[in-house]
């Protein structure tokens, strides 16, 4: 029993530290990109185009992950691309979480007419196919980072609202809520002080998942050229360009793809890891 | 001491909407759970409330501590009509009536420490020296003070229920409602919790309403007993008299249905 718990904990620990480690590294790279990146991510050099990564024959040590078909440094572009990816993840994830979780809490705890209104909205919202919804929104709002963020928030708040509503509802039926009421705590304060801490682990897991989703959505929209202008390097646009030269220079496609994959994976593992590590009930 | 009863309940009626029979449009029909309950609980008394499952015991209790609002009738707490008081008007009174719940796993917030749980009502009611009072409450229920830092899942069932009791007595209430508080415990924890409750009633001069379906527990603990049947009081008398010579047919049924163990051996 004790051994099994220890094992679970160690595995959860590895998961937490690996994902947190990768994301921290990425965050630092994003913040200090101009200082860290070995080259200007936009600097073209047609004579140094399609240099292979460092271990291959004909590589240039100054470009460890090689260069693309315009001679731009892949590593520097990935580092600068992290700014867009993490920025969107952070802002879109947090906003989606705040709005969705709050509405879910209110619907689940207060029930009655607030629940009626919010749940109706969620039902109607979810009847829209999300991809079409996103493209429609971008068409209306125009391309650009803020449009992407708005599209993610507008489409995905229902994910939080639905799950948190169900959790708040089951927590609301617990006697500790009745007990707080007997003690004279106000309803809104019960929601924030008693219910919220008990749905927080779920919120954290959803939030990190949402950040991963935001990274993917941004990459997809960059890939189809609905994100920001081509000046700013993004992983999605790198993947799109890499796809065109996959036979001549596979590294232009593969390195941003790996980075994207690791980042999304880390976000999804981070939430579970945080929950396992910091939740007093599981600890 | 004045002879105003601590609770004076008069012709109390309470109904819930019956969602199972709700028509597609329009409001659900209501089922009446309490059908005109009248009850006086004198100060210092220990009253048992018994009755079959679904007879309305918990509903009556929850109405008494105003977790729910009755339809009609009156609940007077120490002379004051609290039947339809709003939350804001109730708040200053809430210090004086508390409740202990059946399942401490559900009634203790799993993500708060024992100390925070007991301090909750004290802070809400604006007490001073909260920390000292938490220690005092823990002393009263026989839990070591170091338990303040523990979470509910780190305690045994009996210890958890003691935390529930400590929270209820912390605000020095006049009245405590205990709803099936030992039914989830093993026999030895049951005995300990009941002993503790008896001792607290004596030491703190509490008035206690004790809901249970276990007649042997009622017989041991309660001076008076109310028998509820389908939302009505069928008998209310001294416990001893009720056990010796039950008046209502339903009470006799209840007594016959439940074998009474040899009490004294269980409690030594
Ligand atoms: N919130 C509610 N909504 C609708 N019906 C309810 C509600 N609470 C209780 N009831 C119904 O009221 C009746 C009485 O319930 P109550 O919990 O008071 O019974 P009880 O005597 O405490 O029973 P038990 O011994 O099983 O705890 C039951 O039929 C129950 O289904
Ligand atoms: Mg009950």
Short mmCIF file of C-alpha atoms in Angstrom, two decimals, chain B residues 43-137:
data_model
loop_
_atom_site.label_atom_id
_atom_site.label_comp_id
_atom_site.label_asym_id
_atom_site.label_seq_id
_atom_site.Cartn_x
_atom_site.Cartn_y
_atom_site.Cartn_z
CA UNK B 43 -34.40 24.41 27.57
CA UNK B 44 -31.88 21.81 28.70
CA UNK B 45 -33.82 18.89 27.33
CA UNK B 46 -32.50 16.06 25.20
CA UNK B 47 -35.15 15.08 22.70
CA UNK B 48 -34.94 12.06 20.47
CA UNK B 49 -36.68 12.15 17.10
CA UNK B 50 -37.44 8.71 15.70
CA UNK B 51 -39.45 7.44 12.79
CA UNK B 52 -39.19 5.33 9.70
CA UNK B 53 -37.11 6.26 6.69
CA UNK B 54 -38.74 9.12 4.82
CA UNK B 55 -40.93 10.10 7.75
CA UNK B 56 -39.53 13.63 7.62
CA UNK B 57 -37.04 13.62 10.51
CA UNK B 58 -34.24 15.29 8.61
CA UNK B 59 -36.63 17.70 6.95
CA UNK B 60 -37.96 18.77 10.34
CA UNK B 61 -34.42 19.18 11.63
CA UNK B 62 -33.31 21.20 8.61
CA UNK B 63 -36.32 23.45 9.01
CA UNK B 64 -35.47 23.98 12.67
CA UNK B 65 -31.97 25.25 11.87
CA UNK B 66 -33.50 27.07 8.90
CA UNK B 67 -31.58 25.35 6.15
CA UNK B 68 -34.98 25.25 4.47
CA UNK B 69 -37.99 27.49 4.78
CA UNK B 70 -41.35 26.01 5.83
CA UNK B 71 -44.56 26.73 3.93
CA UNK B 72 -46.66 27.67 6.91
CA UNK B 73 -46.91 27.33 10.66
CA UNK B 74 -44.35 28.76 13.03
CA UNK B 75 -40.92 27.98 14.42
CA UNK B 76 -40.09 30.07 17.46
CA UNK B 77 -36.55 29.94 18.73
CA UNK B 78 -36.39 31.23 22.30
CA UNK B 79 -39.59 33.12 21.68
CA UNK B 80 -38.47 34.68 18.40
CA UNK B 81 -40.33 33.72 15.25
CA UNK B 82 -37.73 32.52 12.76
CA UNK B 83 -40.10 30.72 10.35
CA UNK B 84 -39.62 33.06 7.41
CA UNK B 85 -36.59 35.11 8.42
CA UNK B 86 -34.19 35.88 5.56
CA UNK B 87 -30.51 34.93 5.68
CA UNK B 88 -29.41 38.38 6.82
CA UNK B 89 -31.87 38.45 9.70
CA UNK B 90 -30.94 34.89 10.67
CA UNK B 91 -27.21 35.44 10.72
CA UNK B 92 -26.93 36.93 14.22
CA UNK B 93 -29.05 34.06 15.56
CA UNK B 94 -27.04 31.35 13.87
CA UNK B 95 -24.43 31.27 16.58
CA UNK B 96 -27.08 29.92 18.93
CA UNK B 97 -28.30 26.89 17.02
CA UNK B 98 -25.88 24.52 15.39
CA UNK B 99 -26.02 21.21 13.64
CA UNK B 100 -23.99 18.00 13.53
CA UNK B 101 -24.34 15.94 10.38
CA UNK B 102 -24.62 12.26 9.68
CA UNK B 103 -21.64 11.75 7.43
CA UNK B 104 -18.54 13.65 8.55
CA UNK B 105 -16.83 12.76 5.29
CA UNK B 106 -19.41 14.94 3.59
CA UNK B 107 -19.86 17.56 6.29
CA UNK B 108 -16.16 18.42 6.65
CA UNK B 109 -14.70 20.27 3.69
CA UNK B 110 -11.99 17.86 2.45
CA UNK B 111 -9.69 20.69 1.44
CA UNK B 112 -9.65 22.54 4.74
CA UNK B 113 -7.68 21.64 7.80
CA UNK B 114 -9.44 20.71 11.00
CA UNK B 115 -8.37 24.02 12.50
CA UNK B 116 -9.89 26.00 9.62
CA UNK B 117 -13.07 23.94 9.76
CA UNK B 118 -13.65 24.64 13.45
CA UNK B 119 -12.62 28.27 13.09
CA UNK B 120 -15.13 28.82 10.26
CA UNK B 121 -18.29 29.50 12.30
CA UNK B 122 -16.27 31.44 14.90
CA UNK B 123 -14.92 33.83 12.29
CA UNK B 124 -18.28 34.21 10.60
CA UNK B 125 -19.90 35.07 13.89
CA UNK B 126 -17.22 37.61 14.76
CA UNK B 127 -15.71 35.88 17.78
CA UNK B 128 -12.45 37.12 19.27
CA UNK B 129 -9.56 34.78 20.28
CA UNK B 130 -10.52 32.37 17.51
CA UNK B 131 -7.38 30.29 17.84
CA UNK B 132 -7.85 29.83 21.58
CA UNK B 133 -11.46 28.83 21.08
CA UNK B 134 -10.48 26.25 18.47
CA UNK B 135 -8.07 24.70 20.97
CA UNK B 136 -10.76 24.76 23.60
CA UNK B 137 -13.26 23.03 21.32
#
